[in-house]
CSV table of N, CA and C in Angstrom, one decimal:
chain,number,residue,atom,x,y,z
A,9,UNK,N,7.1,-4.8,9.2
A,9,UNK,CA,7.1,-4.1,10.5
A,9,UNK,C,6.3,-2.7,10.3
A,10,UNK,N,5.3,-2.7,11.0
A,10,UNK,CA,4.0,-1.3,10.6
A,10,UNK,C,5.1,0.2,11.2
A,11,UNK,N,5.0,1.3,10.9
A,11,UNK,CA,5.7,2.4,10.9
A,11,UNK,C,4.8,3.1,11.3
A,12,UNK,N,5.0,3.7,12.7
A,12,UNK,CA,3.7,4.7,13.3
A,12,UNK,C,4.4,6.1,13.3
A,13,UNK,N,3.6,6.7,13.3
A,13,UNK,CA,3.8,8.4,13.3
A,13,UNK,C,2.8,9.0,13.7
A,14,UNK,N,2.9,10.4,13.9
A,14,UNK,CA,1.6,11.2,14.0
A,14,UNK,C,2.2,12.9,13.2
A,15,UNK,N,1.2,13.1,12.4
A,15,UNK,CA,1.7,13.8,11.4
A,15,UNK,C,1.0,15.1,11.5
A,16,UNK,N,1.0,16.5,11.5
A,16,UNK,CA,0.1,17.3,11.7
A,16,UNK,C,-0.7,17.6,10.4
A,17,UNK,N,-1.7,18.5,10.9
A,17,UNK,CA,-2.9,19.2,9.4
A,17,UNK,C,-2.0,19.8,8.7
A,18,UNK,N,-1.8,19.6,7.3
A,18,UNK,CA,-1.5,20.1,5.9
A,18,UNK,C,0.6,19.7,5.5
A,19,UNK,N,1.1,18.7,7.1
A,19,UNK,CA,1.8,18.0,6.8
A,19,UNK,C,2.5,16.8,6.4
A,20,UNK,N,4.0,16.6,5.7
A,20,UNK,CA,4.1,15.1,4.9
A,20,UNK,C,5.2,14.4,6.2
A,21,UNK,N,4.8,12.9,6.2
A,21,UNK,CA,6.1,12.4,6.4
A,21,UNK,C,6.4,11.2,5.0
A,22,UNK,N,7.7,11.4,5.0
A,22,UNK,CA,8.0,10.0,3.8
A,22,UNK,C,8.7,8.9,3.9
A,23,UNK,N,8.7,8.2,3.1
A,23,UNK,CA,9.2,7.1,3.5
A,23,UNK,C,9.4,5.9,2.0
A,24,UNK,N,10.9,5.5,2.2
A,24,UNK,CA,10.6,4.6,1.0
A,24,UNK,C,10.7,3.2,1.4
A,25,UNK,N,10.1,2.5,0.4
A,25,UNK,CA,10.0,1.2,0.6
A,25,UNK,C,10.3,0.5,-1.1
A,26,UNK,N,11.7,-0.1,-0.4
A,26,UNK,CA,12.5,-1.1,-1.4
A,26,UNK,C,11.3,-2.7,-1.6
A,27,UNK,N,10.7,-2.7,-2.9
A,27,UNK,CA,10.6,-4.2,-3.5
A,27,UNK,C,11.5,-4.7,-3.9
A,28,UNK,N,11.5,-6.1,-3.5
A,28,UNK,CA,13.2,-7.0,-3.7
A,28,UNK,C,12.6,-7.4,-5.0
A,29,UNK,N,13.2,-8.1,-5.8
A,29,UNK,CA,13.6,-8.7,-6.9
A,29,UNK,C,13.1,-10.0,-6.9
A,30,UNK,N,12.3,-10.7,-7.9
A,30,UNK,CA,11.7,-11.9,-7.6
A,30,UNK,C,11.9,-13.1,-9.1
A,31,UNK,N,12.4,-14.4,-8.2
A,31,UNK,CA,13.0,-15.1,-9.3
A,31,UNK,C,11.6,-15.3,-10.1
A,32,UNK,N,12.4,-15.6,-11.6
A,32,UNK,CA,11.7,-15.8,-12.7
A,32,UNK,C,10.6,-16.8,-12.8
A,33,UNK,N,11.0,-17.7,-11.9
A,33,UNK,CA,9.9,-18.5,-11.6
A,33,UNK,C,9.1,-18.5,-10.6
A,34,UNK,N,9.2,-17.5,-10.1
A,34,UNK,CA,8.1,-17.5,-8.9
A,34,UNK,C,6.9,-16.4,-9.0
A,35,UNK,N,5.9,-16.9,-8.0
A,35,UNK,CA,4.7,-16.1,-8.5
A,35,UNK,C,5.2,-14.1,-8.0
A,36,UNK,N,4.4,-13.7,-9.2
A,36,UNK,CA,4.5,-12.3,-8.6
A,36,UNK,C,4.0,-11.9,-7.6
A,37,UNK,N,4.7,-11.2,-6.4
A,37,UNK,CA,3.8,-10.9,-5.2
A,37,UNK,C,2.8,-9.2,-5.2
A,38,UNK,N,1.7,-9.5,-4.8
A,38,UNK,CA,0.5,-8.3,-4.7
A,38,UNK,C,1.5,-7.7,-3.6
A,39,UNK,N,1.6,-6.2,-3.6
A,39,UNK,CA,2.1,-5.3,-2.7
A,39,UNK,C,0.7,-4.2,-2.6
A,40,UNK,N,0.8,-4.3,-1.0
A,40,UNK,CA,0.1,-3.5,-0.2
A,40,UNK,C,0.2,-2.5,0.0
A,41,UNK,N,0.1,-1.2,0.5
A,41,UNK,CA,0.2,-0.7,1.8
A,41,UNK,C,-0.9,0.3,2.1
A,42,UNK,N,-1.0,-0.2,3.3
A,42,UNK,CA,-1.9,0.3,4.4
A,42,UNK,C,-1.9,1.3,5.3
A,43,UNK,N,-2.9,2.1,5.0
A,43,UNK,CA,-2.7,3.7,6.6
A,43,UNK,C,-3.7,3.4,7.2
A,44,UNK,N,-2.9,3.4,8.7
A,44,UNK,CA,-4.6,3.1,9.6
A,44,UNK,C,-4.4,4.3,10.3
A,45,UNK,N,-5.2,5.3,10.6
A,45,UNK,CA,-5.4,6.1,11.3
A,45,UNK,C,-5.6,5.2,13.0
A,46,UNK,N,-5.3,6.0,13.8
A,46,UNK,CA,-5.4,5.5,15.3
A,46,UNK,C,-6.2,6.3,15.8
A,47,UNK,N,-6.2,7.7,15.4
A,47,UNK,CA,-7.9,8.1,16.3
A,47,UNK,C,-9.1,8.3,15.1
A,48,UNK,N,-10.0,9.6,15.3
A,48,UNK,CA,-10.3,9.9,14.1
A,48,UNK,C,-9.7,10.3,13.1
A,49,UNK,N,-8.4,10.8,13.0
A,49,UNK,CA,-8.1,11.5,12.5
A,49,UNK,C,-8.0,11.3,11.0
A,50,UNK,N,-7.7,11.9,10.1
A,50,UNK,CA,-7.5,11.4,8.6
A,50,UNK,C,-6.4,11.8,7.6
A,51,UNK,N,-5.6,10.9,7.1
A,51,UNK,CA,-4.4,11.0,6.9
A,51,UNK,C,-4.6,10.5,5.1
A,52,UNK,N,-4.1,10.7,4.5
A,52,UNK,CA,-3.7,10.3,3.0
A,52,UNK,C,-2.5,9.8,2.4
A,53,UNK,N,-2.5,9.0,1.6
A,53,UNK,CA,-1.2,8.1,1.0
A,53,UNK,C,-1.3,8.2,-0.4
A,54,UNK,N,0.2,9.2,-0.9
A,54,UNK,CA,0.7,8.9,-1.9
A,54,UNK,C,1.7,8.4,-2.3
A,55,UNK,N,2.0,7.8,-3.5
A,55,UNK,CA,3.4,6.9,-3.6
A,55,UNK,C,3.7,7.9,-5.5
A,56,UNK,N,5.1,7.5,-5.4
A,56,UNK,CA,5.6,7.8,-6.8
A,56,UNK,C,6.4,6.3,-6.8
A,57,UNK,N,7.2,6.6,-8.4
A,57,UNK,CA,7.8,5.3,-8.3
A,57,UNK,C,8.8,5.9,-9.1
A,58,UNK,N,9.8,7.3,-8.8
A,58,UNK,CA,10.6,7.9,-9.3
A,58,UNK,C,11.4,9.0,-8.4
A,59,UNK,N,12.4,8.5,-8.2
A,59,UNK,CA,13.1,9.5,-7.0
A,59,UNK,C,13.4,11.1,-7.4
A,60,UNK,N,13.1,11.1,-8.3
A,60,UNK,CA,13.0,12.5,-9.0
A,60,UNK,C,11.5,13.2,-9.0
A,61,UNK,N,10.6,12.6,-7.8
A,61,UNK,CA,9.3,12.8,-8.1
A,61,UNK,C,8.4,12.5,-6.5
A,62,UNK,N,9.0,14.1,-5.9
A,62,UNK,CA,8.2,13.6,-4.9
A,62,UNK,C,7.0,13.5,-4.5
A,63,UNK,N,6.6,12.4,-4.0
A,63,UNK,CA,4.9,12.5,-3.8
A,63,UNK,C,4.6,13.1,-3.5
A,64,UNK,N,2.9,13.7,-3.2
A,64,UNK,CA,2.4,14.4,-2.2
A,64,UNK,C,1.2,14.7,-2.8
A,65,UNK,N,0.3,15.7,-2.7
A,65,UNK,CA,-0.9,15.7,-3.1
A,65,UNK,C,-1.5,16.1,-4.8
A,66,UNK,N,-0.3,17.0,-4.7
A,66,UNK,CA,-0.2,17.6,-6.6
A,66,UNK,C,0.8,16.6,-7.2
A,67,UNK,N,1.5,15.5,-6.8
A,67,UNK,CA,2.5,15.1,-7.3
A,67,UNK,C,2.2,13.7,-7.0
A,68,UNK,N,1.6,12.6,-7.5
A,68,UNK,CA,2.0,11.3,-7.3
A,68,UNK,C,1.6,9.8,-8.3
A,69,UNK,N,2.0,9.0,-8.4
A,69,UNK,CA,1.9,8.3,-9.5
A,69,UNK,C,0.4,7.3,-9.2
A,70,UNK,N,0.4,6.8,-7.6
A,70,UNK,CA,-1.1,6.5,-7.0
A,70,UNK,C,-1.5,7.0,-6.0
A,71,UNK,N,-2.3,6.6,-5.9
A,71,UNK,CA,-2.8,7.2,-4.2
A,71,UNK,C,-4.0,6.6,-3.9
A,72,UNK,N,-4.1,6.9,-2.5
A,72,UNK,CA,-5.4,6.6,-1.6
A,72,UNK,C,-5.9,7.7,-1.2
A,73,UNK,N,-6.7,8.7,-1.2
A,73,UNK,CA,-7.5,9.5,-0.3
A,73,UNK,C,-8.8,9.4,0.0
A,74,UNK,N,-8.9,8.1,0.6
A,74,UNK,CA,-10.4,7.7,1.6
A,74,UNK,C,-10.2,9.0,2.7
A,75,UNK,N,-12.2,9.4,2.5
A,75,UNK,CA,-12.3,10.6,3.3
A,75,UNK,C,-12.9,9.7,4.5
A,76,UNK,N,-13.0,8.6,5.2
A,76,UNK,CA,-13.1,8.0,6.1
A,76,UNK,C,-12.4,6.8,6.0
A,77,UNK,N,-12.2,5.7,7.6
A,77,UNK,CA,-11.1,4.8,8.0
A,77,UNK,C,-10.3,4.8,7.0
A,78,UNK,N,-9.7,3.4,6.8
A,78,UNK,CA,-8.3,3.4,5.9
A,78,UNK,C,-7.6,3.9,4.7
A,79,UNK,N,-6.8,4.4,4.1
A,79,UNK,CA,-6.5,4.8,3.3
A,79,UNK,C,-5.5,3.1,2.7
A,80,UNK,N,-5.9,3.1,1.7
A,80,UNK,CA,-4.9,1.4,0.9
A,80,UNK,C,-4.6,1.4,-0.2
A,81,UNK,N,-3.4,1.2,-0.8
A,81,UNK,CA,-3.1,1.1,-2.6
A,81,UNK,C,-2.7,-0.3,-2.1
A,82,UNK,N,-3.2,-1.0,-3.5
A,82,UNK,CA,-3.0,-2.4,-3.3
A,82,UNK,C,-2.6,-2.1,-5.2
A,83,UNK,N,-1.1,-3.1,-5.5
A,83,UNK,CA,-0.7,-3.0,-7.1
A,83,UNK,C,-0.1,-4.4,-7.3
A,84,UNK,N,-1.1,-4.9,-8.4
A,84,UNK,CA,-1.6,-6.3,-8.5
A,84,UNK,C,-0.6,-6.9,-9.7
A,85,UNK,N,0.0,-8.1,-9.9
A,85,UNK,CA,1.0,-7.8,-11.2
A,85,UNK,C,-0.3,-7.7,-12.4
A,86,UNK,N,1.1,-6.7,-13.6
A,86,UNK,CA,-0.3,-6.4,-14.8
A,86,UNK,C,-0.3,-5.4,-14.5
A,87,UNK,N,-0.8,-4.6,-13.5
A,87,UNK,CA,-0.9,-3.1,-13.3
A,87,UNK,C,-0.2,-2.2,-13.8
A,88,UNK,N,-0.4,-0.8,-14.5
A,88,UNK,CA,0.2,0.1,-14.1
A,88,UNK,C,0.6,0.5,-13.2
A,89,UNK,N,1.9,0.9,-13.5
A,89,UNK,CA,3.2,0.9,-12.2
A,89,UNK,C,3.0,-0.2,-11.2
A,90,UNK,N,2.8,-1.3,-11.5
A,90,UNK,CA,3.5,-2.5,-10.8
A,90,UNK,C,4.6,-3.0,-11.0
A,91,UNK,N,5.6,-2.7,-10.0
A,91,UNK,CA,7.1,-3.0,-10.3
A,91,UNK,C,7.7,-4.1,-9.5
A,92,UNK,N,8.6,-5.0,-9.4
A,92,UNK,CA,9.6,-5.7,-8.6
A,92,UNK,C,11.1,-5.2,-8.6
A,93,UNK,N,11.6,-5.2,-7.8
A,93,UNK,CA,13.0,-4.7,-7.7
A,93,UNK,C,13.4,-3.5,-7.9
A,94,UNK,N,12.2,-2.5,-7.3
A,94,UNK,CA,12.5,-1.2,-7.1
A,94,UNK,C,11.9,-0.6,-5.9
A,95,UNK,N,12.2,0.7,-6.1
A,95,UNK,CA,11.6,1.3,-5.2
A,95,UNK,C,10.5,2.3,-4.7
A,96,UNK,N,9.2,2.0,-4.1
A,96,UNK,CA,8.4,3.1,-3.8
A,96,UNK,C,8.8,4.2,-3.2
A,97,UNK,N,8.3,5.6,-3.4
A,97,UNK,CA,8.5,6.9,-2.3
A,97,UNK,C,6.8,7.5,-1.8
A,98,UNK,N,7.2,7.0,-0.6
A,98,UNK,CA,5.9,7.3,-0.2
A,98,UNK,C,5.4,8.7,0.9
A,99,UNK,N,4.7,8.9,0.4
A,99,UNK,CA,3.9,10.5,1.6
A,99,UNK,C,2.6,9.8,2.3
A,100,UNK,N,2.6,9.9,3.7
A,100,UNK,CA,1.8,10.0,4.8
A,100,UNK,C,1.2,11.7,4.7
A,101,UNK,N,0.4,12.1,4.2
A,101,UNK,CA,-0.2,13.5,4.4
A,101,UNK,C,-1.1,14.1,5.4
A,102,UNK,N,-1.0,14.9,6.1
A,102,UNK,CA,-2.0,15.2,7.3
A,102,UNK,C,-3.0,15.8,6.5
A,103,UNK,N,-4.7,15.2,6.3
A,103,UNK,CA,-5.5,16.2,5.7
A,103,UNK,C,-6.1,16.8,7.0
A,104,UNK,N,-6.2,15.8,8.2
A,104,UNK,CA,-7.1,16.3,9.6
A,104,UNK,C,-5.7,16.2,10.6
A,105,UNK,N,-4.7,15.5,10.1
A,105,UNK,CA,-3.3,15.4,10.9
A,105,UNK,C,-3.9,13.9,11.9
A,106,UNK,N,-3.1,13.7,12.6
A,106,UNK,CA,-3.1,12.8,14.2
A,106,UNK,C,-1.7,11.4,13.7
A,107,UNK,N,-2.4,10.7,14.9
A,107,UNK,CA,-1.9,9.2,14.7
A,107,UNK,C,-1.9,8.5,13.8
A,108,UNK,N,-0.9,7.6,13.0
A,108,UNK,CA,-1.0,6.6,12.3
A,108,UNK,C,-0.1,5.7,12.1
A,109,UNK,N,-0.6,4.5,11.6
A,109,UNK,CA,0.5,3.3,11.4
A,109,UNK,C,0.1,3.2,9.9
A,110,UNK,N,1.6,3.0,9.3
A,110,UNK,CA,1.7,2.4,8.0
A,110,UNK,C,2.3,0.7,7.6
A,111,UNK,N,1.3,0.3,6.8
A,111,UNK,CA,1.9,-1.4,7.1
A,111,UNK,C,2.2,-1.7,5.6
A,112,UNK,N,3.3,-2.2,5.0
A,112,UNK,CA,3.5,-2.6,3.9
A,112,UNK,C,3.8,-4.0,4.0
A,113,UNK,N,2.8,-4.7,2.9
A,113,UNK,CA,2.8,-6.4,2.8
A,113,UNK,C,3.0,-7.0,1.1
A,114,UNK,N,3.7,-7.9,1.2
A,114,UNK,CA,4.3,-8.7,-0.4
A,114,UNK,C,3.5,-9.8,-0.3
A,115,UNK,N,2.6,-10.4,-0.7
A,115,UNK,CA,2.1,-11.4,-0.5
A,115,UNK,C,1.5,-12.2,-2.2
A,116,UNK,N,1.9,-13.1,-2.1
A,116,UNK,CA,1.0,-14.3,-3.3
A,116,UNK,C,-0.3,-13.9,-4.1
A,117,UNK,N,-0.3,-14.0,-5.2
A,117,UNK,CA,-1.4,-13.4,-5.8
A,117,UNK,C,-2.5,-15.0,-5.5
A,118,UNK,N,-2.1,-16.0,-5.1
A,118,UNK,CA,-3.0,-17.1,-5.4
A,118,UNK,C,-2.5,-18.1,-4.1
A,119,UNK,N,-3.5,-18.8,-3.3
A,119,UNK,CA,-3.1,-19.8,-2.5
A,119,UNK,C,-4.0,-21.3,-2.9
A,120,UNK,N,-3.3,-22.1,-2.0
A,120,UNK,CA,-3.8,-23.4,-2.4
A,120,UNK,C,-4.7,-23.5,-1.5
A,121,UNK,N,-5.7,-24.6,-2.0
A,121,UNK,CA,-6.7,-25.0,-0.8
A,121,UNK,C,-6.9,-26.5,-1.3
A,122,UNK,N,-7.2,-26.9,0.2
A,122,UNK,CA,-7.1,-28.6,0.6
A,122,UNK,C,-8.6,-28.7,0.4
A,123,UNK,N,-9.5,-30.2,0.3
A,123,UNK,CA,-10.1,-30.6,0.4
A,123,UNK,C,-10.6,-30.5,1.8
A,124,UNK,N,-11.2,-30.1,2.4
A,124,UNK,CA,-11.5,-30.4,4.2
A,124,UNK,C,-11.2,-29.2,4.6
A,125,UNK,N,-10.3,-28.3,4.5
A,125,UNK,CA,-9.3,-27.5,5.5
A,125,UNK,C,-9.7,-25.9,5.1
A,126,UNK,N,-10.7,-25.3,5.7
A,126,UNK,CA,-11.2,-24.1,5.8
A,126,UNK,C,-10.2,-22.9,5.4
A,127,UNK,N,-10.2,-21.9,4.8
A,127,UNK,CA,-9.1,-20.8,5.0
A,127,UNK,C,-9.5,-19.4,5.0
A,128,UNK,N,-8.8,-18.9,5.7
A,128,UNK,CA,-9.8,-17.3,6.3
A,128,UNK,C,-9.0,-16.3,5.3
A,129,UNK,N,-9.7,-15.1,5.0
A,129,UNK,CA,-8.2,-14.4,4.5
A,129,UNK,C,-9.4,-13.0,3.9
A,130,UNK,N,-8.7,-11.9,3.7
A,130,UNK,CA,-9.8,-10.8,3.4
A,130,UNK,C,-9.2,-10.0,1.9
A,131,UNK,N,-9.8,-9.3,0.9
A,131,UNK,CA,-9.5,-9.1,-0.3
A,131,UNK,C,-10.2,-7.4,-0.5
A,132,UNK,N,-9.3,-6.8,-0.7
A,132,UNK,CA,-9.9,-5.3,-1.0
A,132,UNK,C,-10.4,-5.1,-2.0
A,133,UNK,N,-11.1,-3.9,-2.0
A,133,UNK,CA,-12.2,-3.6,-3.2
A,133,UNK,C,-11.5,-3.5,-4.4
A,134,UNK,N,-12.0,-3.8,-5.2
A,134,UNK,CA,-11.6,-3.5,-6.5
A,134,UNK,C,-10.2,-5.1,-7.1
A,135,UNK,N,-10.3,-5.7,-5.9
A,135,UNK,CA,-9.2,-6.3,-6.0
A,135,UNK,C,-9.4,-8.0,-6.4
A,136,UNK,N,-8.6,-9.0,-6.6
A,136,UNK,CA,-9.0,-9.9,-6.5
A,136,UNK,C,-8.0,-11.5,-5.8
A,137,UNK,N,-8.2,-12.2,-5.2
A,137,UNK,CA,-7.2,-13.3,-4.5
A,137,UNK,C,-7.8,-14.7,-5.6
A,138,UNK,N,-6.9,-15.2,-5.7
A,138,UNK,CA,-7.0,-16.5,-6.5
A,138,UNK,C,-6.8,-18.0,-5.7
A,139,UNK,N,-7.2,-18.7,-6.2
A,139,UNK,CA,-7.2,-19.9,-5.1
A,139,UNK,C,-6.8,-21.1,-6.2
A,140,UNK,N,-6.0,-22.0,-6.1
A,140,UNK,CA,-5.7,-23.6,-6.7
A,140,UNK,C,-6.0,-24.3,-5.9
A,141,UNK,N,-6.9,-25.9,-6.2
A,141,UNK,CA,-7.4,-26.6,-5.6
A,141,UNK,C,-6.3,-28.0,-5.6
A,142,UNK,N,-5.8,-28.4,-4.4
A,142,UNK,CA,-4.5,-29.3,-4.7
A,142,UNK,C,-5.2,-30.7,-4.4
């Protein structure tokens, strides 16, 4: 469920977000999250992964600060600080302030693909989606 706000210039809103715990045999899931700004405005995303450690612009373990459209941490298993069964602390920072929606997504590092059967799907920079052929 995307979380909208509108944040002013040089302030935070936070927010954490619990990863559930994933059985042993199942694939690790890529975790997202996304800032979309709603006007021009331009907003930044930092996360820690320590509640002793709050994010923000001197303080954080990743971050996004695209100085245009979206701001996105995407943490792939393997990564530093990629975790299951804990918890993100996240900062929304106003660098220009306004509108924004934050969207956090768990998703399959890898999908199947059919013989015949087209599949649409989009992959951020730096990043990569895996595909098995069934």
């Amino acid at each position: 469920m995307p979380q909208s706000g509108e944040v002013v210039k040089g302030a935070y809103h936070y927010y954490q977000l619990r990863i559930p715990p994933v059985a042993a045999d199942a694939a690790q899931p890529v975790v997202r999250l996304t800032l979309l700004p709603e006007d021009e405005s331009d907003q930044d995303l930092y996360i820690t992964f320590s509640r002793d450690k709050e994010p923000g612009k001197d303080s954080f373990d990743v971050r996004s600060a695209s100085w245009s459209d979206n701001d996105e941490v995407v943490l792939v298993p393997g990564a530093e600080h990629y975790c299951t069964d804990c918890t993100l602390y996240v900062a929304v920072y106003g660098y220009e302030g306004g509108p924004y929606s934050l969207v956090a997504t768990l998703s399959s590092t890898q999908q199947h693909l059919q013989l015949g059967v087209p599949v649409r799907g989009t992959v951020a920079a730096s990043s990569s989606v895996f595909y098995l052929v069934d």
